[in-house]
Amino acid sequence: MDLKFNKNEDHNKLKVSELKSRLQKISLGGGEKRIKKQHENGKLTARERIDHLLDKDRPSIEIGALAGYEMYEEHGGCPSGGVVVKIGYVSGKQCIVVANDATVKAGAWFPITGKKNLRAQEIAMENRLPIIYLVDSAGVYLPMQDEIFPDKEHFGRIFRNNAIMSSMGITQIAAVMGSCVAGGAYLPIMSDEALIVDKTGSIFLAGSYLVKAAIGENIDNETLGGATTHSEISGVTDYKAKDDKDALNTIRNIMNKIGDFDKAGFNREKPKKPGKDLQEIYGIIPKSRADQYDMMEVIERLIDKDSFEAYKDGYGKTLITGYARIDGWAVGIVANQRKVVKSGKGEMQFGGVIYSDSADKATRFIANCNQKKIPLVFLQDVTGFMVGSKSEHGGIIKDGAKMVNAVSNSVVPKFTVVIGNSYGAGNYAMCGKAYDPRLIVAWPSSELAVMGGSQAAKVLLQIETAAMKKKGETITKEKEEKLFNEIKSRYDEQVSPYYAAARLWTDAIIDPADTRKWISMGIEAADHAPIEKKFNLGVIQT
């Protein structure tokens, strides 16, 4: 391997190491002292509960581990959004598990907590995947109630989704393993079956202090809404467990009796390993986001050996399209080619840019995958659509619109991996979060923004200097350079994959080596949901 490969490898492996270090810290939730207190109260932590519940011999993936990262610092932070969400297997059945982390502000709901819970329910509904709630929450975080309580995508949407999922026949099981108060009390009771843990679990619309204030009644919380009350008097819960592990074992026993699901019928053969060493990806992805590389070198390390069949290989070369297999699953791949290529007309085309011919090719390929019921995988490293008079006169807006139309109306499941750049309208055309990918993940090498940091800083600098000159201020070269660096630093923070993951614009930042697992488990989840709609592009400019 050459020196450039080694430098890339060192750079990317360091980024993966930084990712793992941050995730390790986040996994401690509210910290070791609060974990100790949780144990002293006879309770497992959210992550311990999930680990006990999931099958040990099967893989799992975590959704939104970085939610809330470096947000709400003035409130003490909210690691993982105060809730842990994983897709895994319980008694052999694939499902999604949502567990409140009571070590983070007693499991209270921040705005990002609501967004993450809704994302978990969205995954369950899209894939008709069983969902298990492990409830231990003090309810809405009152200092931010205006950002979590009343709107369409806020707290109340959770219970609306409970009802919708029930009508869809999606299994919902809830275990109350701690506090479950006020409006939050509806979640477990709107599930198919509800469990409660003796002495630690409680459910009530208003706690003892509020009851005293409201109606003058003196009563303790256990009598008001403890396990005995709801299992023997009110009949609100279906099972009473002696401790956390007993509750989790009961859920496993319920899950192992659920019948098989109707399948979408996506094609799968016996999985094969990639034909080239997956670990070499670290040396292929360049240190600089501006550098070129051959995306086929990445694809060959993600797909099953000898499974790639290129579609329109000689046409629209800045997008790679083709059929392949990932862990045995048939997929259609749409990927940005990152090296400079020569078009059929002999013109040089920049890597990472979508041209008219590339957009046309992708539109046709997406339509073919929909007709053949083949899931789509988008590999993003895109700087946007080609600009300039030649492209505008050639109808780049029209061809780009066709591609966006095809992505929008696609009925087969879509999965997006942000490998490098994800800029501007290129993010949309390559199935960004707004276009409903079943899962969207980013590599540590990724950047998400309207445009790159340097370009954006130059534009913003022009605006700011023009405003300063209008006020009569003198702009020296030194002052301009200082201002540019300040703007670029601020912008670079926002294009970071961590900034995006904190806000759930992506489901996770992952080690590139885990990409095959994420896509495979994602397609397996999608196979739970038969396709009921037909692919239709609607009105489109030709």
Coordinates of C-alpha atoms in Angstrom, one line a residue:
M1 CA 0.0 0.0 0.0
D2 CA 1.2 3.5 -0.7
L3 CA 1.9 6.4 1.7
K4 CA -1.4 8.1 1.0
F5 CA -3.3 4.9 1.8
N6 CA -1.5 4.6 5.1
K7 CA -2.2 8.3 6.0
N8 CA -5.9 7.8 5.1
E9 CA -6.0 4.6 7.2
D10 CA -4.5 6.3 10.3
H11 CA -6.9 9.2 10.0
N12 CA -10.0 7.2 9.6
K13 CA -9.1 4.6 12.3
L14 CA -8.5 7.5 14.6
K15 CA -12.0 8.9 13.8
V16 CA -13.5 5.4 14.6
S17 CA -11.6 5.3 17.8
E18 CA -12.9 8.7 18.8
L19 CA -16.4 7.5 18.0
K20 CA -16.1 4.5 20.2
S21 CA -14.7 6.6 23.0
R22 CA -17.6 9.0 22.9
L23 CA -20.1 6.1 22.7
Q24 CA -18.5 4.5 25.7
K25 CA -18.9 7.7 27.8
I26 CA -22.5 8.2 26.6
S27 CA -23.3 4.6 27.6
L28 CA -22.8 5.6 31.3
G29 CA -26.0 7.8 31.0
G30 CA -26.2 10.1 34.0
G31 CA -23.0 8.8 35.4
E32 CA -21.6 6.1 37.7
K33 CA -23.1 7.6 40.9
R34 CA -26.6 7.5 39.4
I35 CA -26.1 4.0 38.1
K36 CA -25.0 2.9 41.6
K37 CA -28.2 4.5 43.0
Q38 CA -30.3 2.7 40.5
H39 CA -28.8 -0.6 41.6
E40 CA -29.3 0.2 45.3
N41 CA -33.0 0.7 44.5
G42 CA -33.1 -2.8 43.2
K43 CA -33.3 -1.8 39.5
L44 CA -31.2 -2.5 36.5
T45 CA -30.1 0.3 34.2
A46 CA -31.8 0.8 30.8
R47 CA -28.9 -0.8 29.0
E48 CA -28.7 -3.7 31.5
R49 CA -32.4 -4.3 30.9
I50 CA -32.0 -4.4 27.2
D51 CA -28.9 -6.7 27.4
H52 CA -30.9 -9.1 29.6
L53 CA -33.9 -9.0 27.2
L54 CA -32.1 -9.5 23.9
D55 CA -30.9 -12.8 22.6
K56 CA -27.2 -13.1 23.4
D57 CA -26.2 -15.0 20.2
R58 CA -27.8 -12.5 17.7
P59 CA -26.6 -9.1 16.5
S60 CA -28.2 -5.8 17.5
I61 CA -28.0 -2.2 16.4
E62 CA -28.6 1.0 18.4
I63 CA -30.7 3.8 17.1
G64 CA -29.9 7.4 18.1
A65 CA -27.1 6.7 20.6
L66 CA -25.7 10.2 19.9
A67 CA -29.1 11.9 20.2
G68 CA -28.8 15.0 22.4
Y69 CA -25.0 15.0 22.1
E70 CA -23.6 18.3 23.4
M71 CA -27.1 19.7 23.6
Y72 CA -28.9 21.0 26.7
E73 CA -25.6 21.7 28.5
E74 CA -27.3 24.4 30.5
H75 CA -29.7 21.7 31.9
G76 CA -26.9 19.2 32.7
G77 CA -27.0 17.4 29.3
C78 CA -29.2 14.6 28.1
P79 CA -27.0 11.6 27.0
S80 CA -28.7 9.5 24.3
G81 CA -31.7 11.7 24.7
G82 CA -32.4 9.9 28.0
V83 CA -33.7 6.8 26.2
V84 CA -32.0 3.8 24.8
V85 CA -33.4 2.3 21.5
K86 CA -32.1 -1.0 20.0
I87 CA -33.2 -3.3 17.2
G88 CA -32.4 -6.9 18.1
Y89 CA -34.0 -10.3 18.7
V90 CA -36.1 -11.5 21.6
S91 CA -36.8 -15.2 21.6
G92 CA -35.7 -15.3 18.0
K93 CA -38.1 -12.6 16.9
Q94 CA -36.7 -9.3 15.5
C95 CA -38.1 -6.3 17.4
I96 CA -37.3 -2.8 18.6
V97 CA -36.8 -2.1 22.3
V98 CA -37.3 1.4 23.8
A99 CA -36.0 1.8 27.4
N100 CA -36.1 5.0 29.5
D101 CA -32.8 5.8 31.2
A102 CA -33.7 6.8 34.7
T103 CA -30.1 7.8 35.4
V104 CA -30.7 10.9 33.2
K105 CA -33.0 13.4 35.0
A106 CA -35.1 10.4 36.3
G107 CA -35.9 9.5 32.7
A108 CA -37.6 12.8 32.1
W109 CA -38.5 13.7 28.5
F110 CA -36.5 16.5 26.8
P111 CA -37.5 17.6 23.3
I112 CA -34.9 15.2 21.7
T113 CA -36.4 12.4 23.9
G114 CA -39.7 12.8 22.2
K115 CA -38.2 13.0 18.8
K116 CA -36.2 9.8 19.4
N117 CA -39.3 7.9 20.8
L118 CA -41.2 8.9 17.7
R119 CA -38.4 7.7 15.5
A120 CA -38.5 4.3 17.2
Q121 CA -42.3 4.1 16.6
E122 CA -41.8 5.2 13.0
I123 CA -39.4 2.3 12.5
A124 CA -41.8 -0.1 14.1
M125 CA -44.7 1.2 11.9
E126 CA -42.8 1.3 8.6
N127 CA -41.5 -2.3 9.1
R128 CA -44.4 -3.6 11.2
L129 CA -41.8 -4.6 13.8
P130 CA -42.9 -5.6 17.3
I131 CA -42.0 -2.9 19.8
I132 CA -41.2 -3.4 23.5
Y133 CA -41.2 -0.4 26.0
L134 CA -39.3 -0.6 29.2
V135 CA -40.8 2.3 31.1
D136 CA -39.0 4.2 33.9
S137 CA -39.7 7.9 33.5
A138 CA -40.7 11.0 35.6
G139 CA -42.5 12.4 32.5
V140 CA -42.0 15.7 30.7
Y141 CA -39.0 17.8 31.7
L142 CA -40.9 20.7 33.0
P143 CA -38.4 23.5 32.4
M144 CA -38.7 22.7 28.6
Q145 CA -42.4 21.7 28.6
D146 CA -43.2 24.2 25.9
E147 CA -40.9 22.4 23.5
I148 CA -42.2 18.8 24.2
F149 CA -45.9 19.0 25.1
P150 CA -48.4 20.5 22.6
D151 CA -47.3 20.2 19.0
K152 CA -47.9 17.5 16.4
E153 CA -44.5 15.9 16.7
H154 CA -44.4 16.2 20.5
F155 CA -45.2 14.0 23.5
G156 CA -48.9 13.3 22.7
R157 CA -48.0 11.9 19.3
I158 CA -46.6 8.8 21.1
F159 CA -50.0 7.7 22.3
R160 CA -51.6 8.5 18.9
N161 CA -49.0 6.1 17.5
N162 CA -49.8 3.5 20.1
A163 CA -53.4 3.5 18.8
I164 CA -52.3 3.4 15.1
M165 CA -49.9 0.5 15.7
S166 CA -52.6 -1.4 17.5
S167 CA -54.9 -1.0 14.6
M168 CA -52.1 -2.2 12.3
G169 CA -51.7 -5.4 14.3
I170 CA -48.2 -4.5 15.4
T171 CA -47.3 -6.2 18.7
Q172 CA -46.6 -3.7 21.6
I173 CA -45.5 -4.9 25.0
A174 CA -44.8 -2.5 27.9
A175 CA -43.1 -3.2 31.3
V176 CA -43.4 -0.5 34.0
M177 CA -40.1 -0.8 35.8
G178 CA -40.1 2.5 37.6
S179 CA -42.1 5.7 37.5
C180 CA -44.9 6.1 34.9
V181 CA -46.8 9.3 35.6
A182 CA -49.3 11.7 34.2
G183 CA -49.9 11.5 30.4
G184 CA -47.1 8.9 30.2
A185 CA -49.3 6.5 32.0
Y186 CA -51.2 5.9 28.8
L187 CA -48.3 4.4 26.9
P188 CA -48.2 1.0 28.7
I189 CA -51.9 0.8 28.9
M190 CA -52.3 1.5 25.2
S191 CA -49.9 -1.4 24.5
D192 CA -51.2 -5.0 23.9
E193 CA -49.9 -6.3 27.2
A194 CA -48.6 -4.5 30.3
L195 CA -46.3 -5.7 33.1
I196 CA -45.4 -4.0 36.3
V197 CA -42.5 -4.7 38.7
D198 CA -43.5 -5.0 42.4
K199 CA -42.3 -2.2 44.8
T200 CA -40.4 -0.3 42.0
G201 CA -43.0 0.2 39.3
S202 CA -45.9 2.7 39.7
I203 CA -48.6 4.1 37.4
F204 CA -50.8 7.1 38.1
L205 CA -52.1 10.2 36.4
A206 CA -51.1 12.2 39.5
G207 CA -48.8 11.3 42.4
S208 CA -49.6 11.5 46.1
Y209 CA -48.4 15.1 46.5
L210 CA -50.6 16.3 43.6
V211 CA -53.5 14.3 44.8
K212 CA -53.2 15.9 48.2
A213 CA -53.0 19.4 46.7
A214 CA -55.9 18.7 44.2
I215 CA -58.5 16.9 46.4
G216 CA -57.0 16.8 49.9
E217 CA -56.7 13.0 49.9
N218 CA -53.8 11.5 52.0
I219 CA -52.3 8.4 50.2
D220 CA -48.9 7.0 49.5
N221 CA -47.7 6.3 46.0
E222 CA -47.6 2.5 46.4
T223 CA -51.2 2.3 47.5
L224 CA -52.2 4.8 44.9
G225 CA -50.6 3.1 41.9
G226 CA -48.2 0.3 42.8
A227 CA -48.0 -3.2 41.4
T228 CA -50.5 -4.7 43.8
T229 CA -53.0 -2.0 43.1
H230 CA -52.9 -2.3 39.4
S231 CA -52.6 -6.1 39.2
E232 CA -55.2 -7.0 41.8
I233 CA -57.6 -4.0 42.2
S234 CA -57.7 -1.8 39.1
G235 CA -56.8 -4.5 36.6
V236 CA -54.7 -2.0 34.6
T237 CA -51.7 -4.3 34.2
D238 CA -51.7 -7.9 33.0
Y239 CA -48.6 -9.3 34.8
K240 CA -46.9 -8.6 38.2
A241 CA -43.2 -9.3 38.3
K242 CA -41.1 -9.6 41.4
D243 CA -38.1 -7.7 40.0
D244 CA -36.6 -6.4 36.7
K245 CA -35.3 -9.8 35.5
D246 CA -38.6 -11.5 36.2
A247 CA -40.4 -8.9 34.1
L248 CA -37.9 -9.3 31.3
N249 CA -38.1 -13.1 31.3
T250 CA -41.9 -12.8 31.2
I251 CA -41.6 -10.7 28.0
R252 CA -39.3 -13.3 26.5
N253 CA -41.9 -16.0 27.2
I254 CA -44.6 -13.9 25.6
M255 CA -42.5 -13.2 22.5
N256 CA -41.6 -16.8 21.9
K257 CA -45.3 -17.7 21.3
I258 CA -45.9 -15.0 18.7
G259 CA -46.8 -16.5 15.2
D260 CA -44.8 -15.8 12.1
F261 CA -45.3 -12.6 10.1
D262 CA -46.4 -12.0 6.5
K263 CA -43.3 -11.3 4.5
A264 CA -42.6 -8.7 1.8
G265 CA -40.6 -11.4 0.0
F266 CA -37.3 -9.7 -0.6
N267 CA -34.8 -12.0 -2.3
R268 CA -32.1 -13.6 -0.2
E269 CA -29.5 -16.2 -0.9
K270 CA -26.7 -17.7 1.3
P271 CA -24.5 -14.8 2.4
K272 CA -20.9 -14.5 1.1
K273 CA -18.1 -12.4 2.5
P274 CA -16.9 -9.5 0.3
G275 CA -14.3 -10.3 -2.3
K276 CA -11.9 -7.7 -1.0
D277 CA -10.8 -6.9 2.6
L278 CA -13.4 -4.7 4.3
Q279 CA -10.8 -3.2 6.6
E280 CA -9.1 -1.6 3.6
I281 CA -11.9 0.9 3.4
Y282 CA -10.1 3.0 6.1
G283 CA -7.2 3.5 3.6
I284 CA -9.5 4.2 0.6
I285 CA -11.6 7.0 2.1
P286 CA -9.4 10.2 1.8
K287 CA -8.5 12.3 4.8
S288 CA -9.6 15.4 2.9
R289 CA -13.2 15.7 1.8
A290 CA -12.1 17.4 -1.4
D291 CA -9.9 14.5 -2.6
Q292 CA -11.0 11.9 -5.2
Y293 CA -11.3 8.2 -4.9
D294 CA -13.0 5.3 -6.7
M295 CA -16.3 4.4 -5.1
M296 CA -16.2 1.0 -6.7
E297 CA -13.3 0.1 -4.4
V298 CA -15.7 0.8 -1.4
I299 CA -18.6 -1.0 -2.9
E300 CA -16.5 -4.2 -3.6
R301 CA -15.7 -4.3 0.1
L302 CA -19.3 -3.9 1.3
I303 CA -21.1 -6.4 -1.1
D304 CA -21.0 -10.2 -1.3
K305 CA -18.2 -11.5 -3.5
D306 CA -18.9 -11.4 -7.3
S307 CA -22.4 -10.2 -6.8
F308 CA -22.2 -6.8 -8.6
E309 CA -24.0 -6.3 -11.9
A310 CA -23.5 -2.7 -13.2
Y311 CA -26.5 -0.9 -14.8
K312 CA -25.7 1.5 -17.7
D313 CA -22.0 1.3 -16.7
G314 CA -20.9 3.5 -19.6
Y315 CA -23.5 6.2 -19.1
G316 CA -23.9 8.9 -16.4
K317 CA -20.6 7.9 -14.8
T318 CA -20.7 10.2 -11.8
L319 CA -23.4 7.9 -10.4
I320 CA -22.8 4.1 -10.0
T321 CA -25.9 2.0 -10.3
G322 CA -26.1 -1.7 -10.1
Y323 CA -27.6 -4.8 -8.6
A324 CA -25.7 -6.7 -5.8
R325 CA -26.1 -8.7 -2.6
I326 CA -25.3 -7.6 0.9
D327 CA -25.2 -10.5 3.5
G328 CA -27.2 -12.5 0.9
W329 CA -30.0 -9.9 0.4
A330 CA -30.5 -8.6 -3.1
V331 CA -30.1 -4.8 -3.3
G332 CA -30.0 -2.0 -5.9
I333 CA -27.0 0.3 -5.2
V334 CA -27.0 4.0 -6.1
A335 CA -23.6 5.5 -5.3
N336 CA -21.8 8.8 -6.0
Q337 CA -18.6 8.1 -8.0
R338 CA -15.9 10.2 -6.4
K339 CA -13.3 10.2 -9.1
V340 CA -13.1 12.4 -12.2
V341 CA -14.6 10.5 -15.2
K342 CA -15.0 11.0 -18.9
S343 CA -18.6 11.3 -20.2
G344 CA -19.7 9.6 -23.4
K345 CA -19.2 12.9 -25.2
G346 CA -15.6 12.9 -24.2
E347 CA -16.0 15.7 -21.5
M348 CA -14.5 15.4 -18.1
Q349 CA -17.0 15.3 -15.2
F350 CA -16.2 16.0 -11.6
G351 CA -16.5 13.3 -9.0
G352 CA -19.3 13.6 -6.5
V353 CA -21.3 15.9 -8.8
I354 CA -24.6 14.8 -10.2
Y355 CA -25.0 15.6 -13.9
S356 CA -28.1 15.3 -16.1
D357 CA -27.1 12.0 -17.6
S358 CA -26.3 10.6 -14.1
A359 CA -29.7 11.8 -12.8
D360 CA -31.5 10.2 -15.8
K361 CA -29.7 6.9 -15.2
A362 CA -30.6 6.9 -11.5
T363 CA -34.2 7.6 -12.2
R364 CA -34.5 4.6 -14.6
F365 CA -32.6 2.4 -12.2
I366 CA -34.8 3.3 -9.2
A367 CA -37.9 2.5 -11.3
N368 CA -36.4 -0.9 -12.2
C369 CA -35.7 -1.8 -8.6
N370 CA -39.3 -0.9 -7.7
Q371 CA -40.7 -3.0 -10.4
K372 CA -38.5 -6.0 -9.3
K373 CA -39.1 -5.5 -5.6
I374 CA -35.4 -4.9 -4.8
P375 CA -34.5 -2.7 -1.8
L376 CA -32.3 0.3 -2.5
V377 CA -29.0 1.3 -0.9
F378 CA -27.8 4.8 -1.4
L379 CA -24.1 5.5 -0.8
Q380 CA -23.7 9.3 -0.4
D381 CA -20.6 11.3 -1.2
V382 CA -22.2 14.1 -3.1
T383 CA -21.3 17.8 -3.5
G384 CA -24.6 18.6 -5.4
F385 CA -25.9 18.9 -8.9
M386 CA -23.7 20.4 -11.7
V387 CA -24.1 24.2 -12.1
G388 CA -23.3 26.7 -14.9
S389 CA -24.9 27.8 -18.1
K390 CA -24.2 24.5 -20.0
S391 CA -26.0 22.4 -17.3
E392 CA -28.9 24.9 -16.9
H393 CA -29.4 25.0 -20.7
G394 CA -29.2 21.2 -20.8
G395 CA -32.1 20.9 -18.2
I396 CA -30.2 19.8 -15.1
I397 CA -33.2 21.1 -12.9
K398 CA -35.6 18.9 -14.9
D399 CA -33.4 15.8 -14.7
G400 CA -32.6 16.4 -11.0
A401 CA -36.4 16.7 -10.4
K402 CA -37.0 13.4 -12.1
M403 CA -34.5 11.7 -9.8
V404 CA -35.9 13.4 -6.7
N405 CA -39.4 12.3 -7.9
A406 CA -38.3 8.7 -8.2
V407 CA -36.7 8.6 -4.8
S408 CA -39.8 10.3 -3.2
N409 CA -42.2 7.8 -4.8
S410 CA -40.2 4.7 -4.3
V411 CA -42.1 2.0 -2.5
V412 CA -39.3 -0.5 -1.9
P413 CA -37.4 0.1 1.4
K414 CA -34.5 2.5 1.1
F415 CA -31.3 2.6 3.2
T416 CA -28.8 5.5 3.2
V417 CA -25.1 5.5 4.1
V418 CA -23.5 8.9 4.3
I419 CA -19.9 8.1 3.5
G420 CA -18.5 11.6 2.8
N421 CA -20.0 14.8 1.6
S422 CA -23.8 15.2 1.8
Y423 CA -24.3 18.7 0.4
G424 CA -27.3 20.7 -0.8
A425 CA -29.9 19.1 -3.2
G426 CA -27.5 16.2 -3.5
N427 CA -28.6 15.1 0.0
Y428 CA -32.2 15.1 -1.2
A429 CA -31.6 13.2 -4.5
M430 CA -29.5 10.6 -2.7
C431 CA -32.2 9.9 -0.2
G432 CA -31.5 12.1 2.8
K433 CA -33.6 11.9 6.0
A434 CA -36.4 13.9 4.4
Y435 CA -37.0 11.1 1.9
D436 CA -37.9 8.4 4.4
P437 CA -35.0 5.9 4.3
R438 CA -35.8 3.0 6.6
L439 CA -32.4 3.6 8.2
I440 CA -29.9 6.3 7.6
V441 CA -26.4 6.1 9.0
A442 CA -23.2 8.1 8.7
W443 CA -19.5 7.2 8.8
P444 CA -17.2 9.3 10.9
S445 CA -15.8 10.7 7.6
S446 CA -19.1 12.3 6.7
E447 CA -20.3 15.9 6.5
L448 CA -23.9 17.1 6.1
A449 CA -24.6 20.7 5.1
V450 CA -26.0 23.0 2.4
M451 CA -22.4 23.3 1.1
G452 CA -18.8 22.7 2.2
G453 CA -17.3 24.8 5.0
S454 CA -14.9 26.8 2.9
Q455 CA -17.5 27.7 0.2
A456 CA -20.1 28.6 2.8
A457 CA -17.7 30.7 4.8
K458 CA -16.7 32.6 1.7
V459 CA -20.4 33.4 0.9
L460 CA -21.2 34.4 4.5
L461 CA -18.0 36.5 4.6
Q462 CA -19.1 38.4 1.5
I463 CA -22.5 39.1 3.2
E464 CA -20.9 40.2 6.5
T465 CA -18.2 42.4 4.9
A466 CA -20.8 44.1 2.6
A467 CA -22.9 44.9 5.7
M468 CA -19.8 46.3 7.5
K469 CA -18.8 48.5 4.6
K470 CA -22.4 49.9 4.5
K471 CA -21.8 51.0 8.0
G472 CA -18.6 52.7 7.0
E473 CA -16.3 50.2 8.7
T474 CA -12.8 49.6 7.2
I475 CA -12.1 46.0 6.3
T476 CA -8.4 45.2 6.5
K477 CA -6.9 42.0 5.1
E478 CA -6.2 40.8 8.6
K479 CA -9.7 41.5 9.8
E480 CA -11.2 39.8 6.8
E481 CA -9.0 36.7 7.4
K482 CA -10.0 36.6 11.1
L483 CA -13.7 36.9 10.2
F484 CA -13.4 34.2 7.7
N485 CA -11.8 31.8 10.2
E486 CA -14.5 32.6 12.8
I487 CA -17.3 31.9 10.3
K488 CA -15.7 28.7 9.0
S489 CA -15.1 27.4 12.5
R490 CA -18.8 28.0 13.4
Y491 CA -19.9 26.4 10.2
D492 CA -17.6 23.4 10.4
E493 CA -19.1 22.6 13.8
Q494 CA -22.5 22.3 12.2
V495 CA -21.4 20.1 9.3
S496 CA -19.9 17.5 11.7
P497 CA -21.6 14.1 11.7
Y498 CA -22.0 14.4 15.5
Y499 CA -24.1 17.6 15.1
A500 CA -26.4 15.7 12.7
A501 CA -26.6 12.6 14.9
A502 CA -27.3 14.6 18.0
R503 CA -30.4 16.0 16.2
L504 CA -31.4 12.6 14.8
W505 CA -30.8 13.7 11.2
T506 CA -29.1 10.3 11.0
D507 CA -29.9 7.2 13.1
A508 CA -26.3 6.6 14.0
I509 CA -22.6 7.2 13.3
I510 CA -21.1 3.8 12.7
D511 CA -17.8 2.1 12.1
P512 CA -17.6 1.4 8.3
A513 CA -17.0 -2.2 9.3
D514 CA -20.6 -2.4 10.7
T515 CA -22.3 -1.2 7.5
R516 CA -23.2 -4.7 6.2
K517 CA -24.8 -5.6 9.6
W518 CA -26.9 -2.4 9.6
I519 CA -28.2 -2.9 6.0
S520 CA -28.8 -6.6 6.5
M521 CA -30.8 -6.1 9.7
G522 CA -32.6 -3.2 8.1
I523 CA -33.8 -5.3 5.2
E524 CA -34.8 -8.2 7.5
A525 CA -36.9 -5.7 9.4
A526 CA -38.4 -4.3 6.2
D527 CA -39.3 -7.8 5.2
H528 CA -42.0 -7.8 7.9
A529 CA -44.0 -5.2 5.9
P530 CA -45.4 -6.4 2.6
I531 CA -45.5 -3.7 -0.1
E532 CA -49.1 -2.5 -0.5
K533 CA -48.6 0.6 -2.7
K534 CA -47.6 0.6 -6.4
F535 CA -44.7 2.7 -7.7
N536 CA -46.0 5.7 -9.6
L537 CA -44.0 8.8 -10.6
G538 CA -47.0 10.9 -11.1
V539 CA -46.6 14.0 -13.3
I540 CA -43.0 14.4 -14.5
Q541 CA -41.3 16.7 -17.0
T542 CA -39.9 14.6 -19.9

